[in-house]
Coordinates of C-alpha atoms in Angstrom, one line a residue:
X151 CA -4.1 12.9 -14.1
X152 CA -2.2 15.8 -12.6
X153 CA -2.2 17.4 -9.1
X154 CA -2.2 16.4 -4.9
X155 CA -5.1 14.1 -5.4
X156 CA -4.1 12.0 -8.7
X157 CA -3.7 8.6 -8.6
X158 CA -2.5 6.7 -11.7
X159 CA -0.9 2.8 -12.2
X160 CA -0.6 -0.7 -13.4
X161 CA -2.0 -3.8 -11.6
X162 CA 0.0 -6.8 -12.9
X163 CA 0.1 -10.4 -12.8
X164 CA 2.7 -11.2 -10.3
X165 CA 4.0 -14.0 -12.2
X166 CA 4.4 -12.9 -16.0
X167 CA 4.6 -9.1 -15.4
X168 CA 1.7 -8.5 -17.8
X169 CA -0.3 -5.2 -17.0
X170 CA -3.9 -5.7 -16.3
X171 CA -5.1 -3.2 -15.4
X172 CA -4.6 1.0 -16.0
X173 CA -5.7 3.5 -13.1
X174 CA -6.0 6.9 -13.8
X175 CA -8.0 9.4 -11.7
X176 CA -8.1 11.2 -8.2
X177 CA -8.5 9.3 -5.1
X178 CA -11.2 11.9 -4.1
X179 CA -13.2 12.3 -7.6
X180 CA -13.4 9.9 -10.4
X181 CA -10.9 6.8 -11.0
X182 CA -10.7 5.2 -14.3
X183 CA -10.4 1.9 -14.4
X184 CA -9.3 0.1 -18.2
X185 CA -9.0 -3.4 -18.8
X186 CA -6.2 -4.3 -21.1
X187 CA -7.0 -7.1 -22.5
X188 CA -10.7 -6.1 -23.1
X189 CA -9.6 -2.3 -23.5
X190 CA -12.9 -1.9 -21.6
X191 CA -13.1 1.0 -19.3
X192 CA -14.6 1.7 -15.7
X193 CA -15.1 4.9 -14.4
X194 CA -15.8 5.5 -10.5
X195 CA -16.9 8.4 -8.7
X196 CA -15.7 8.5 -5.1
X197 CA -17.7 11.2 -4.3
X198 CA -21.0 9.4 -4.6
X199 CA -19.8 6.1 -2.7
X200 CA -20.8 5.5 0.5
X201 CA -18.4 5.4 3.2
X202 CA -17.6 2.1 4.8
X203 CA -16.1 2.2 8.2
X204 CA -12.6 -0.2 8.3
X205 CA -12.8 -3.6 9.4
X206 CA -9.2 -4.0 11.1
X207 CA -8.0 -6.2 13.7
X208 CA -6.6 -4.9 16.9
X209 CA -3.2 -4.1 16.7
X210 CA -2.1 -6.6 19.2
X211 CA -3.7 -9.8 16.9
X212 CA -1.7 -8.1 13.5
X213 CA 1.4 -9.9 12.4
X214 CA 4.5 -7.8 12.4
X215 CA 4.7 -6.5 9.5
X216 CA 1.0 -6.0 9.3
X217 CA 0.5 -1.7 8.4
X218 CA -1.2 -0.4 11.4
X219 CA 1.1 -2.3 13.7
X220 CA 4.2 -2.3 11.5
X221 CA 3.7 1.9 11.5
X222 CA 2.5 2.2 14.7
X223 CA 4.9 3.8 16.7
X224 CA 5.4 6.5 13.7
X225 CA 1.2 6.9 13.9
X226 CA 1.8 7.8 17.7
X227 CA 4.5 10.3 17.4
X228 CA 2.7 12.0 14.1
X229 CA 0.0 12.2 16.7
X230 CA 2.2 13.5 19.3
X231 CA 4.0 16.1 16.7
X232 CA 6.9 14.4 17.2
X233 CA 8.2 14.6 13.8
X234 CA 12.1 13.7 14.8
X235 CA 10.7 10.6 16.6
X236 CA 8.3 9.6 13.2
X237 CA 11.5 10.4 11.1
X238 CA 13.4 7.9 13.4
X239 CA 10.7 5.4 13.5
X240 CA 10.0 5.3 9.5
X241 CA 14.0 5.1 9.1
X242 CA 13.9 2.2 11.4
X243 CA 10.9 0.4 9.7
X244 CA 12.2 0.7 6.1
X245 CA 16.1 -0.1 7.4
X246 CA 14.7 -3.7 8.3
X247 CA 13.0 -3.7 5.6
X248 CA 16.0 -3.3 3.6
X249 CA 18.1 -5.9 6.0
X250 CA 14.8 -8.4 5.5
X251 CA 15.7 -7.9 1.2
X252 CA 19.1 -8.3 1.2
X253 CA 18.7 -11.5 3.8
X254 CA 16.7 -12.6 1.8
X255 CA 18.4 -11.8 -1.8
X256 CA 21.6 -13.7 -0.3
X257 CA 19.5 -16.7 0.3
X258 CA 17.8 -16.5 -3.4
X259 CA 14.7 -16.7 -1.3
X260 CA 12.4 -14.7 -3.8
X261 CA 9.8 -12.5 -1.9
X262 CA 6.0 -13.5 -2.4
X263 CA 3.0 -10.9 -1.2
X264 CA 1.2 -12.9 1.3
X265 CA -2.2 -10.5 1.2
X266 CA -2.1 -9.9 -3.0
X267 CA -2.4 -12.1 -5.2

């Protein structure tokens, strides 16, 4: 797919690298799902699924690097139209982010998703 709304990826085994899984579509129409080892394919419309509201807890019970509280403060100044003060908050989130790799690259402390398996 092409244009604002595509979406298109692997999902791969964490542990040999092997793709999956092939998405291809738009976020806001149909997503094609294909199997590789079956080379079976799924096709989702989005438009015709029901929306379900978010099931999120409160900022103040997320860990810290959690999304809505690890992007907060950029959330409240994109709110605000504060766009120097998002800039500064993004740059901020994905400098420790960097830090946090190269801490733990010098360690050989190898990083493991704690929500995806």
């Amino acid at each position: 797919s092409s244009g604002i709304n595509a979406e298109y990826g692997d999902i791969k085994d964490n542990m040999t690298g092997k793709c999956l899984y092939k998405i291809d579509g738009e976020w806001n129409g149909k997503l094609k799902f294909t199997d590789e080892s079956l080379k079976s394919v799924e096709v989702i419309d989005t438009e015709v699924l029901a929306v379900v509201p978010k099931q999120v807890k409160p900022v103040c019970e997320q860990k810290e690097n959690e999304s809505r509280r690890l992007w907060r403060d950029v959330t409240l100044a994109l709110r605000n139209n504060d766009i120097d003060k998002a800039t500064a908050a993004k740059h901020a989130n994905e400098e420790r982010q960097r830090n946090e790799g190269r801490a733990r690259a010098a360690e050989e402390i190898v990083w493991l998703p704690s929500n995806i398996k």
